[in-house]
Amino acid sequence: MRALVIAAALVATPFAAQAQPNPSFAAAPAGEYAIDPSHTSVLFRLSYNGLAMYTGRFTGIEGALTVNPTTPTASRVSIAIDAASVDTGHRDAQGGRSFDEKIAKDALGAATTPKITFVSTSLTQSTPTTGQMTGNLTLNGVTRPATFDVTFSGGQPMRFAGGRYGMGFSAKAKIKRSDFGVEDWLPSVGDDTEIIVESVFVQKAAS
């Protein structure tokens, strides 16, 4: 029993000792950051027959962030998502992902445009921790502008990254999937689509 208590304490200690995030964007080191895929979620929600908001996610995510702490609006971000990594959680009778594969192929254009991308073009600041980021969203081979409401959650040196600085963000946007040529199952499945992002970016190691 004593061994179990010691083991539990050793596991819990790194998390308990982690400092609280600094809410000041100006405290972040300037430079290049990379997305932490193990602590990032990209979700989508849309109406199913007006009965429920159907939710799915993507699991293959890459991204880069250029941080300008003295002029936050000069910071830039780019994201690339593997369109074939869509995951609705639904499995067929054999335990396969045929439903996800159909969505990736027919609705997301994964066969011809493997990546869904977002590249920011401008950022406006509303408060010290919130703002609106506009950029070019490419989905199903179609590129259109999209605007995300962004919240900065704070930053801190990351123990798992050898003390390199990490920054957390939440972002939300609404798009019409028909604007990107995705019209499968309309109108039973809604056109208006909410995109929800929870992400951590970690300072790149010095080369």
C-alpha positions as MATLAB code, in Angstrom:
seq = 'MRALVIAAALVATPFAAQAQPNPSFAAAPAGEYAIDPSHTSVLFRLSYNGLAMYTGRFTGIEGALTVNPTTPTASRVSIAIDAASVDTGHRDAQGGRSFDEKIAKDALGAATTPKITFVSTSLTQSTPTTGQMTGNLTLNGVTRPATFDVTFSGGQPMRFAGGRYGMGFSAKAKIKRSDFGVEDWLPSVGDDTEIIVESVFVQKAAS';
ca = [
       0.000    0.000    0.000;
       2.834    2.388    0.899;
       4.456    1.731   -2.488;
       1.224    2.675   -4.272;
       0.998    5.948   -2.338;
       4.614    6.838   -3.211;
       4.059    5.992   -6.886;
       0.927    8.141   -7.013;
       2.803   11.046   -5.433;
       5.631   10.774   -7.958;
       3.172   10.828  -10.849;
       1.211   13.769   -9.464;
       4.192   15.929   -8.453;
       5.120   17.331  -11.924;
       1.570   18.520  -12.485;
       1.166   19.967   -8.997;
       4.464   21.851   -9.293;
       3.652   23.496  -12.648;
       3.439   27.275  -12.280;
       0.199   29.125  -12.990;
      -0.064   30.652  -16.490;
       0.978   34.264  -16.942;
      -2.006   36.164  -18.446;
       0.246   38.777  -20.065;
       0.970   38.253  -23.778;
       3.889   40.681  -23.410;
       5.639   38.184  -21.103;
       6.027   35.626  -23.909;
       9.423   35.290  -25.601;
       9.360   36.531  -29.196;
       9.913   34.105  -32.034;
       8.675   30.860  -33.508;
       6.377   28.364  -31.794;
       5.022   25.002  -32.948;
       1.636   23.518  -32.166;
       1.555   20.798  -29.511;
      -0.666   18.183  -31.192;
      -1.112   16.147  -28.016;
      -2.720   19.153  -26.306;
      -4.680   20.556  -29.243;
      -8.267   19.856  -30.290;
     -10.068   20.984  -33.456;
     -13.803   20.269  -33.363;
     -16.683   20.981  -35.740;
     -20.393   21.216  -34.911;
     -23.424   21.431  -37.168;
     -27.135   20.774  -36.934;
     -28.577   17.336  -37.619;
     -32.229   17.717  -38.704;
     -32.568   20.522  -36.178;
     -32.521   17.917  -33.404;
     -28.936   18.062  -32.144;
     -25.586   19.672  -32.833;
     -23.528   16.864  -34.348;
     -19.867   17.009  -33.303;
     -16.682   15.581  -34.798;
     -12.988   16.272  -34.523;
      -9.688   16.055  -36.381;
      -6.675   14.214  -35.015;
      -3.914   15.111  -37.516;
      -2.939   18.725  -36.764;
       0.209   20.763  -37.410;
       0.780   24.461  -36.944;
       3.204   27.323  -36.418;
       2.913   30.607  -34.551;
       5.126   33.685  -34.843;
       4.884   35.677  -31.605;
       5.443   39.424  -31.405;
       4.959   40.234  -27.692;
       5.406   44.006  -28.080;
       2.910   44.225  -30.967;
       0.505   41.297  -30.523;
      -1.451   42.195  -33.674;
       1.697   41.499  -35.717;
       1.705   37.845  -34.571;
       0.833   35.277  -37.240;
      -0.368   31.675  -37.301;
      -0.675   28.896  -39.858;
      -2.487   25.577  -39.362;
      -2.607   22.415  -41.472;
      -5.074   19.590  -40.752;
      -5.064   16.134  -42.310;
      -8.531   15.976  -43.913;
      -8.494   12.170  -43.670;
      -8.061   12.385  -39.881;
     -11.714   13.361  -39.325;
     -13.094   11.327  -36.421;
     -16.807   11.297  -35.575;
     -16.464    8.469  -33.075;
     -18.827    6.339  -35.198;
     -17.717    2.817  -36.084;
     -19.357    0.389  -38.509;
     -20.412   -3.173  -37.682;
     -16.862   -4.396  -38.259;
     -15.378   -1.660  -36.090;
     -14.095    0.284  -39.115;
     -14.172    3.979  -39.943;
     -16.144    3.814  -43.198;
     -18.369    6.755  -42.140;
     -15.341    8.952  -41.376;
     -13.704    7.897  -44.647;
     -16.848    8.865  -46.589;
     -16.917   12.301  -44.945;
     -13.201   12.817  -45.667;
     -13.594   11.819  -49.321;
     -16.985   13.266  -50.264;
     -17.277   16.292  -47.975;
     -13.684   17.349  -47.288;
     -12.073   16.511  -50.632;
      -9.331   14.487  -48.930;
      -8.526   12.553  -52.125;
      -7.612   15.695  -54.084;
      -6.864   18.195  -51.283;
      -5.344   16.218  -48.405;
      -4.852   19.246  -46.145;
      -7.300   21.735  -44.647;
      -5.299   24.911  -44.031;
      -5.690   28.269  -42.333;
      -3.158   31.084  -42.783;
      -3.779   34.297  -40.858;
      -3.669   37.630  -42.638;
      -4.664   40.089  -39.890;
      -5.330   40.284  -36.164;
      -7.295   42.919  -34.279;
      -7.230   43.195  -30.493;
     -10.387   43.764  -28.423;
      -8.917   43.376  -24.925;
      -5.461   42.353  -23.628;
      -6.494   38.687  -23.997;
      -9.101   38.633  -26.797;
      -9.312   39.559  -30.451;
     -10.364   38.565  -33.959;
      -8.032   36.753  -36.332;
      -8.861   36.735  -40.051;
      -7.145   34.535  -42.597;
      -7.501   32.300  -45.624;
      -9.227   28.985  -44.948;
      -8.798   26.271  -47.570;
     -11.292   23.394  -47.431;
     -12.261   20.938  -50.156;
      -9.884   22.758  -52.502;
     -11.684   26.097  -52.048;
     -10.067   29.088  -50.311;
     -12.189   31.740  -48.609;
     -11.658   34.236  -45.775;
     -12.648   33.169  -42.258;
     -12.558   35.065  -38.965;
     -11.939   33.458  -35.582;
     -12.727   34.946  -32.188;
      -9.533   34.243  -30.241;
      -8.830   34.162  -26.508;
      -5.311   34.009  -25.073;
      -5.371   31.693  -22.041;
      -1.895   32.514  -20.758;
       1.669   31.293  -21.043;
       4.328   29.605  -18.954;
       7.549   27.581  -19.172;
       6.566   23.987  -19.963;
       8.095   21.249  -17.841;
       7.520   18.578  -20.509;
       9.323   20.763  -23.080;
      12.476   21.329  -21.066;
      11.364   24.742  -19.827;
      10.539   26.161  -23.255;
       7.632   28.614  -23.163;
       4.119   27.449  -23.972;
       1.072   29.555  -24.876;
      -2.593   28.536  -24.794;
      -5.390   29.756  -27.040;
      -9.091   29.165  -27.631;
     -10.714   30.083  -30.947;
     -14.151   29.863  -32.540;
     -15.485   30.594  -36.018;
     -18.639   29.967  -38.031;
     -18.599   29.153  -41.730;
     -21.083   27.934  -44.322;
     -19.849   24.631  -45.672;
     -21.629   25.279  -48.972;
     -19.226   28.223  -49.502;
     -16.520   25.586  -49.825;
     -18.479   23.316  -52.154;
     -19.481   20.931  -49.342;
     -23.200   20.380  -49.912;
     -23.628   16.729  -48.961;
     -26.860   15.974  -47.075;
     -28.247   19.522  -47.220;
     -30.647   20.576  -45.809;
     -30.970   17.694  -43.321;
     -27.431   18.368  -42.154;
     -26.929   22.063  -41.505;
     -24.952   24.447  -43.652;
     -23.763   26.646  -40.781;
     -20.742   24.993  -39.189;
     -19.026   25.977  -35.969;
     -15.276   25.389  -35.663;
     -13.852   25.167  -32.137;
     -10.127   25.162  -31.416;
      -8.301   24.589  -28.134;
      -4.559   24.725  -28.632;
      -1.152   24.954  -27.004;
       1.876   26.280  -28.900;
       5.383   25.612  -27.588;
       8.487   27.670  -28.286;
      10.725   25.956  -30.834;
      14.069   24.680  -29.591;
      17.090   26.739  -30.552;
      18.818   25.299  -33.621;
];
